[in-house]
């Protein structure tokens, strides 16, 4: 008798995976066309970014500009979540789609400017990574399904957040090196934690675009929440007074907790709402949940970078002390 439930479960999993694969690569029919505007905007962005970099105010204004670009990218994600929620219960106002489209175009131009500025400011790796993420998000989001566009938009925001971090005053002060203590190793956790958060973001996007069921998203959320709690506690407990590690861990824990609470609110309000409707409670909670999902991905990457920068392996410290002792 237990054979048939197991068979049905396997079929359900197979169907979910097939729907996700199809939705990931099927071209979008509803998305606005941005190719021509982007082709015209990119040369202007390169020229403007180069002019700003040649000017003598690179270091002074680079960080504020990076913060503005990150905030605009975050706003674009919120508007995209609004559009997706409104499409679930048509009719959708054309005004919302137009605002999302134009804010996205402005963000794309400013991201290219920031990328050029970073390269000119001797941060070539970060600038090229940001430029690749921006062009990839625009091109793939244009020609592939909305699910791909939504995933890459959250990755792009995470990269802009890293740019804001690496241009900040606190980053310029240099690392405060401490030794990796205990098990599990913080450096090892930092290497894998963002991947788990990104996988959960992908499951959430797939559910919102009806490519996978809710069960996958809930199971993934439970796993990621446990990992985030472990990650945060393992960071704060051994280094309670470390400025960079403590603030980054608190940010990750706070954003992740708020994101989970908004996810519960989004599911509850959507369940209680009449069929084929999207009341303000559903839209607001969903927008907040999606936006904080992007913030959680960015916060996990920021904490991972801070750990890789500030936390040293015990073997590395031993190797540094041996020459001093022999001398």
mmCIF file of N, CA and C in Angstrom, residues 209-301:
data_model
loop_
_atom_site.group_PDB
_atom_site.id
_atom_site.type_symbol
_atom_site.label_atom_id
_atom_site.label_comp_id
_atom_site.label_asym_id
_atom_site.label_seq_id
_atom_site.Cartn_x
_atom_site.Cartn_y
_atom_site.Cartn_z
ATOM 1 N N UNK A 209 6.636 32.493 -9.921
ATOM 2 C CA UNK A 209 6.303 32.433 -11.345
ATOM 3 C C UNK A 209 5.649 31.105 -11.728
ATOM 4 N N UNK A 210 5.200 30.377 -10.693
ATOM 5 C CA UNK A 210 4.429 29.142 -10.886
ATOM 6 C C UNK A 210 5.213 28.083 -11.656
ATOM 7 N N UNK A 211 6.521 28.032 -11.450
ATOM 8 C CA UNK A 211 7.340 27.005 -12.071
ATOM 9 C C UNK A 211 7.578 25.826 -11.140
ATOM 10 N N UNK A 212 7.386 26.014 -9.826
ATOM 11 C CA UNK A 212 7.544 24.944 -8.852
ATOM 12 C C UNK A 212 6.516 25.150 -7.746
ATOM 13 N N UNK A 213 6.319 24.095 -6.971
ATOM 14 C CA UNK A 213 5.358 24.165 -5.891
ATOM 15 C C UNK A 213 5.902 24.875 -4.660
ATOM 16 N N UNK A 214 4.994 25.175 -3.726
ATOM 17 C CA UNK A 214 5.362 25.884 -2.498
ATOM 18 C C UNK A 214 6.196 25.021 -1.567
ATOM 19 N N UNK A 215 6.024 23.700 -1.622
ATOM 20 C CA UNK A 215 6.726 22.808 -0.698
ATOM 21 C C UNK A 215 8.234 22.967 -0.804
ATOM 22 N N UNK A 216 8.740 23.061 -2.022
ATOM 23 C CA UNK A 216 10.181 23.230 -2.213
ATOM 24 C C UNK A 216 10.676 24.491 -1.519
ATOM 25 N N UNK A 217 9.927 25.565 -1.674
ATOM 26 C CA UNK A 217 10.335 26.853 -1.099
ATOM 27 C C UNK A 217 10.319 26.795 0.430
ATOM 28 N N UNK A 218 9.329 26.161 0.996
ATOM 29 C CA UNK A 218 9.227 26.080 2.456
ATOM 30 C C UNK A 218 10.352 25.220 3.024
ATOM 31 N N UNK A 219 10.602 24.073 2.402
ATOM 32 C CA UNK A 219 11.692 23.203 2.876
ATOM 33 C C UNK A 219 13.035 23.936 2.772
ATOM 34 N N UNK A 220 13.256 24.612 1.658
ATOM 35 C CA UNK A 220 14.483 25.369 1.508
ATOM 36 C C UNK A 220 14.613 26.485 2.526
ATOM 37 N N UNK A 221 13.486 27.147 2.840
ATOM 38 C CA UNK A 221 13.514 28.227 3.831
ATOM 39 C C UNK A 221 13.901 27.706 5.207
ATOM 40 N N UNK A 222 13.357 26.558 5.600
ATOM 41 C CA UNK A 222 13.697 25.982 6.902
ATOM 42 C C UNK A 222 15.186 25.665 6.991
ATOM 43 N N UNK A 223 15.747 25.095 5.923
ATOM 44 C CA UNK A 223 17.162 24.756 5.919
ATOM 45 C C UNK A 223 18.029 26.008 5.970
ATOM 46 N N UNK A 224 17.705 27.004 5.160
ATOM 47 C CA UNK A 224 18.524 28.214 5.099
ATOM 48 C C UNK A 224 18.449 28.996 6.402
ATOM 49 N N UNK A 225 17.268 29.038 7.024
ATOM 50 C CA UNK A 225 17.152 29.749 8.307
ATOM 51 C C UNK A 225 18.049 29.111 9.362
ATOM 52 N N UNK A 226 18.055 27.800 9.421
ATOM 53 C CA UNK A 226 18.938 27.116 10.374
ATOM 54 C C UNK A 226 20.408 27.411 10.083
ATOM 55 N N UNK A 227 20.779 27.405 8.814
ATOM 56 C CA UNK A 227 22.164 27.689 8.450
ATOM 57 C C UNK A 227 22.543 29.134 8.758
ATOM 58 N N UNK A 228 21.614 30.065 8.531
ATOM 59 C CA UNK A 228 21.888 31.473 8.829
ATOM 60 C C UNK A 228 22.077 31.674 10.331
ATOM 61 N N UNK A 229 21.217 31.039 11.142
ATOM 62 C CA UNK A 229 21.367 31.138 12.597
ATOM 63 C C UNK A 229 22.706 30.575 13.047
ATOM 64 N N UNK A 230 23.077 29.422 12.504
ATOM 65 C CA UNK A 230 24.364 28.820 12.856
ATOM 66 C C UNK A 230 25.515 29.711 12.405
ATOM 67 N N UNK A 231 25.406 30.232 11.202
ATOM 68 C CA UNK A 231 26.446 31.106 10.651
ATOM 69 C C UNK A 231 26.620 32.358 11.506
ATOM 70 N N UNK A 232 25.492 32.972 11.857
ATOM 71 C CA UNK A 232 25.556 34.200 12.652
ATOM 72 C C UNK A 232 26.102 33.968 14.046
ATOM 73 N N UNK A 233 25.652 32.900 14.718
ATOM 74 C CA UNK A 233 26.126 32.622 16.074
ATOM 75 C C UNK A 233 27.598 32.243 16.084
ATOM 76 N N UNK A 234 28.018 31.452 15.099
ATOM 77 C CA UNK A 234 29.434 31.063 15.032
ATOM 78 C C UNK A 234 30.334 32.243 14.720
ATOM 79 N N UNK A 235 29.760 33.307 14.151
ATOM 80 C CA UNK A 235 30.547 34.507 13.883
ATOM 81 C C UNK A 235 30.597 35.424 15.103
ATOM 82 N N UNK A 236 29.457 35.620 15.766
ATOM 83 C CA UNK A 236 29.374 36.590 16.856
ATOM 84 C C UNK A 236 29.937 36.057 18.169
ATOM 85 N N UNK A 237 29.792 34.768 18.429
ATOM 86 C CA UNK A 237 30.217 34.242 19.723
ATOM 87 C C UNK A 237 31.734 34.336 19.950
ATOM 88 N N UNK A 238 32.575 33.923 19.011
ATOM 89 C CA UNK A 238 34.015 34.022 19.273
ATOM 90 C C UNK A 238 34.585 35.435 19.113
ATOM 91 N N UNK A 239 33.871 36.306 18.371
ATOM 92 C CA UNK A 239 34.394 37.650 18.107
ATOM 93 C C UNK A 239 33.333 38.706 18.446
ATOM 94 N N UNK A 240 32.941 38.814 19.717
ATOM 95 C CA UNK A 240 31.833 39.721 20.065
ATOM 96 C C UNK A 240 32.169 41.198 19.891
ATOM 97 N N UNK A 241 33.457 41.550 19.859
ATOM 98 C CA UNK A 241 33.844 42.955 19.763
ATOM 99 C C UNK A 241 34.465 43.299 18.417
ATOM 100 N N UNK A 242 34.431 42.360 17.487
ATOM 101 C CA UNK A 242 34.995 42.635 16.156
ATOM 102 C C UNK A 242 34.013 43.494 15.371
ATOM 103 N N UNK A 243 34.444 44.686 14.989
ATOM 104 C CA UNK A 243 33.541 45.666 14.381
ATOM 105 C C UNK A 243 32.906 45.148 13.095
ATOM 106 N N UNK A 244 33.706 44.694 12.155
ATOM 107 C CA UNK A 244 33.183 44.301 10.846
ATOM 108 C C UNK A 244 32.369 43.016 10.922
ATOM 109 N N UNK A 245 32.873 42.020 11.630
ATOM 110 C CA UNK A 245 32.184 40.733 11.698
ATOM 111 C C UNK A 245 30.872 40.837 12.460
ATOM 112 N N UNK A 246 30.887 41.532 13.595
ATOM 113 C CA UNK A 246 29.673 41.632 14.405
ATOM 114 C C UNK A 246 28.564 42.386 13.663
ATOM 115 N N UNK A 247 28.892 43.533 13.069
ATOM 116 C CA UNK A 247 27.865 44.305 12.367
ATOM 117 C C UNK A 247 27.313 43.542 11.161
ATOM 118 N N UNK A 248 28.177 42.851 10.436
ATOM 119 C CA UNK A 248 27.706 42.084 9.277
ATOM 120 C C UNK A 248 26.832 40.907 9.695
ATOM 121 N N UNK A 249 27.202 40.232 10.796
ATOM 122 C CA UNK A 249 26.399 39.103 11.273
ATOM 123 C C UNK A 249 25.034 39.574 11.772
ATOM 124 N N UNK A 250 25.004 40.691 12.503
ATOM 125 C CA UNK A 250 23.725 41.233 12.981
ATOM 126 C C UNK A 250 22.833 41.613 11.805
ATOM 127 N N UNK A 251 23.429 42.218 10.773
ATOM 128 C CA UNK A 251 22.646 42.588 9.592
ATOM 129 C C UNK A 251 22.037 41.365 8.921
ATOM 130 N N UNK A 252 22.823 40.305 8.766
ATOM 131 C CA UNK A 252 22.314 39.084 8.124
ATOM 132 C C UNK A 252 21.196 38.461 8.948
ATOM 133 N N UNK A 253 21.391 38.333 10.260
ATOM 134 C CA UNK A 253 20.365 37.726 11.113
ATOM 135 C C UNK A 253 19.089 38.554 11.103
ATOM 136 N N UNK A 254 19.207 39.876 11.176
ATOM 137 C CA UNK A 254 18.022 40.742 11.212
ATOM 138 C C UNK A 254 17.242 40.678 9.908
ATOM 139 N N UNK A 255 17.949 40.763 8.791
ATOM 140 C CA UNK A 255 17.279 40.749 7.489
ATOM 141 C C UNK A 255 16.628 39.392 7.239
ATOM 142 N N UNK A 256 17.330 38.307 7.581
ATOM 143 C CA UNK A 256 16.777 36.969 7.358
ATOM 144 C C UNK A 256 15.526 36.736 8.198
ATOM 145 N N UNK A 257 15.547 37.172 9.465
ATOM 146 C CA UNK A 257 14.368 37.006 10.321
ATOM 147 C C UNK A 257 13.185 37.793 9.781
ATOM 148 N N UNK A 258 13.417 39.047 9.397
ATOM 149 C CA UNK A 258 12.328 39.849 8.839
ATOM 150 C C UNK A 258 11.810 39.245 7.544
ATOM 151 N N UNK A 259 12.699 38.694 6.736
ATOM 152 C CA UNK A 259 12.279 38.091 5.470
ATOM 153 C C UNK A 259 11.394 36.875 5.685
ATOM 154 N N UNK A 260 11.735 36.058 6.695
ATOM 155 C CA UNK A 260 10.909 34.879 7.007
ATOM 156 C C UNK A 260 9.535 35.303 7.502
ATOM 157 N N UNK A 261 9.484 36.307 8.376
ATOM 158 C CA UNK A 261 8.200 36.779 8.895
ATOM 159 C C UNK A 261 7.318 37.342 7.783
ATOM 160 N N UNK A 262 7.924 38.071 6.860
ATOM 161 C CA UNK A 262 7.147 38.590 5.734
ATOM 162 C C UNK A 262 6.702 37.471 4.797
ATOM 163 N N UNK A 263 7.504 36.412 4.690
ATOM 164 C CA UNK A 263 7.087 35.266 3.891
ATOM 165 C C UNK A 263 5.866 34.588 4.479
ATOM 166 N N UNK A 264 5.851 34.423 5.807
ATOM 167 C CA UNK A 264 4.675 33.849 6.472
ATOM 168 C C UNK A 264 3.462 34.747 6.260
ATOM 169 N N UNK A 265 3.668 36.068 6.361
ATOM 170 C CA UNK A 265 2.556 37.001 6.157
ATOM 171 C C UNK A 265 2.055 36.937 4.715
ATOM 172 N N UNK A 266 2.975 36.807 3.752
ATOM 173 C CA UNK A 266 2.566 36.753 2.345
ATOM 174 C C UNK A 266 1.733 35.510 2.054
ATOM 175 N N UNK A 267 2.174 34.353 2.580
ATOM 176 C CA UNK A 267 1.422 33.116 2.350
ATOM 177 C C UNK A 267 0.061 33.175 3.036
ATOM 178 N N UNK A 268 0.017 33.719 4.254
ATOM 179 C CA UNK A 268 -1.245 33.799 5.000
ATOM 180 C C UNK A 268 -2.240 34.717 4.306
ATOM 181 N N UNK A 269 -1.796 35.910 3.916
ATOM 182 C CA UNK A 269 -2.713 36.853 3.269
ATOM 183 C C UNK A 269 -3.180 36.345 1.903
ATOM 184 N N UNK A 270 -2.293 35.670 1.188
ATOM 185 C CA UNK A 270 -2.693 35.134 -0.113
ATOM 186 C C UNK A 270 -3.697 33.999 0.047
ATOM 187 N N UNK A 271 -3.545 33.200 1.109
ATOM 188 C CA UNK A 271 -4.494 32.115 1.362
ATOM 189 C C UNK A 271 -5.868 32.653 1.747
ATOM 190 N N UNK A 272 -5.894 33.731 2.512
ATOM 191 C CA UNK A 272 -7.167 34.298 2.968
ATOM 192 C C UNK A 272 -7.832 35.184 1.921
ATOM 193 N N UNK A 273 -7.093 35.629 0.926
ATOM 194 C CA UNK A 273 -7.650 36.521 -0.088
ATOM 195 C C UNK A 273 -8.582 35.757 -1.022
ATOM 196 N N UNK A 274 -9.613 36.415 -1.556
ATOM 197 C CA UNK A 274 -10.487 35.765 -2.538
ATOM 198 C C UNK A 274 -9.698 35.336 -3.770
ATOM 199 N N UNK A 275 -10.200 34.337 -4.464
ATOM 200 C CA UNK A 275 -9.504 33.791 -5.618
ATOM 201 C C UNK A 275 -9.384 34.827 -6.729
ATOM 202 N N UNK A 276 -8.224 34.826 -7.405
ATOM 203 C CA UNK A 276 -7.928 35.726 -8.519
ATOM 204 C C UNK A 276 -7.969 37.202 -8.113
ATOM 205 N N UNK A 277 -7.589 37.485 -6.883
ATOM 206 C CA UNK A 277 -7.489 38.864 -6.418
ATOM 207 C C UNK A 277 -6.128 39.059 -5.751
ATOM 208 N N UNK A 278 -5.708 40.307 -5.709
ATOM 209 C CA UNK A 278 -4.447 40.656 -5.055
ATOM 210 C C UNK A 278 -4.670 41.911 -4.224
ATOM 211 N N UNK A 279 -5.226 41.764 -3.020
ATOM 212 C CA UNK A 279 -5.464 42.928 -2.165
ATOM 213 C C UNK A 279 -4.155 43.563 -1.720
ATOM 214 N N UNK A 280 -4.199 44.789 -1.222
ATOM 215 C CA UNK A 280 -2.960 45.467 -0.804
ATOM 216 C C UNK A 280 -2.142 44.683 0.207
ATOM 217 N N UNK A 281 -2.798 43.932 1.097
ATOM 218 C CA UNK A 281 -2.041 43.167 2.092
ATOM 219 C C UNK A 281 -1.154 42.116 1.431
ATOM 220 N N UNK A 282 -1.657 41.486 0.374
ATOM 221 C CA UNK A 282 -0.866 40.484 -0.342
ATOM 222 C C UNK A 282 0.299 41.151 -1.075
ATOM 223 N N UNK A 283 0.015 42.250 -1.765
ATOM 224 C CA UNK A 283 1.048 42.922 -2.553
ATOM 225 C C UNK A 283 2.158 43.466 -1.650
ATOM 226 N N UNK A 284 1.783 44.114 -0.552
ATOM 227 C CA UNK A 284 2.779 44.724 0.329
ATOM 228 C C UNK A 284 3.663 43.656 0.972
ATOM 229 N N UNK A 285 3.042 42.602 1.499
ATOM 230 C CA UNK A 285 3.831 41.554 2.152
ATOM 231 C C UNK A 285 4.718 40.817 1.141
ATOM 232 N N UNK A 286 4.214 40.627 -0.070
ATOM 233 C CA UNK A 286 5.008 39.944 -1.093
ATOM 234 C C UNK A 286 6.192 40.795 -1.542
ATOM 235 N N UNK A 287 5.950 42.083 -1.751
ATOM 236 C CA UNK A 287 7.046 42.973 -2.147
ATOM 237 C C UNK A 287 8.128 42.983 -1.068
ATOM 238 N N UNK A 288 7.712 43.086 0.193
ATOM 239 C CA UNK A 288 8.689 43.074 1.276
ATOM 240 C C UNK A 288 9.456 41.773 1.358
ATOM 241 N N UNK A 289 8.758 40.662 1.153
ATOM 242 C CA UNK A 289 9.407 39.352 1.208
ATOM 243 C C UNK A 289 10.439 39.197 0.090
ATOM 244 N N UNK A 290 10.085 39.599 -1.108
ATOM 245 C CA UNK A 290 11.006 39.477 -2.238
ATOM 246 C C UNK A 290 12.209 40.403 -2.050
ATOM 247 N N UNK A 291 11.942 41.645 -1.632
ATOM 248 C CA UNK A 291 13.028 42.613 -1.467
ATOM 249 C C UNK A 291 14.006 42.168 -0.384
ATOM 250 N N UNK A 292 13.485 41.668 0.730
ATOM 251 C CA UNK A 292 14.378 41.215 1.792
ATOM 252 C C UNK A 292 15.065 39.904 1.432
ATOM 253 N N UNK A 293 14.493 39.146 0.504
ATOM 254 C CA UNK A 293 15.215 37.983 -0.013
ATOM 255 C C UNK A 293 16.486 38.404 -0.729
ATOM 256 N N UNK A 294 16.372 39.466 -1.546
ATOM 257 C CA UNK A 294 17.563 40.007 -2.210
ATOM 258 C C UNK A 294 18.545 40.567 -1.185
ATOM 259 N N UNK A 295 18.010 41.223 -0.138
ATOM 260 C CA UNK A 295 18.875 41.767 0.906
ATOM 261 C C UNK A 295 19.572 40.653 1.688
ATOM 262 N N UNK A 296 18.893 39.527 1.884
ATOM 263 C CA UNK A 296 19.520 38.404 2.574
ATOM 264 C C UNK A 296 20.674 37.833 1.770
ATOM 265 N N UNK A 297 20.483 37.711 0.463
ATOM 266 C CA UNK A 297 21.572 37.241 -0.394
ATOM 267 C C UNK A 297 22.760 38.196 -0.317
ATOM 268 N N UNK A 298 22.482 39.502 -0.394
ATOM 269 C CA UNK A 298 23.563 40.485 -0.319
ATOM 270 C C UNK A 298 24.257 40.443 1.042
ATOM 271 N N UNK A 299 23.473 40.327 2.128
ATOM 272 C CA UNK A 299 24.063 40.300 3.467
ATOM 273 C C UNK A 299 24.911 39.059 3.686
ATOM 274 N N UNK A 300 24.491 37.921 3.124
ATOM 275 C CA UNK A 300 25.295 36.703 3.261
ATOM 276 C C UNK A 300 26.620 36.838 2.524
ATOM 277 N N UNK A 301 26.604 37.483 1.362
ATOM 278 C CA UNK A 301 27.846 37.703 0.622
ATOM 279 C C UNK A 301 28.760 38.689 1.342
#
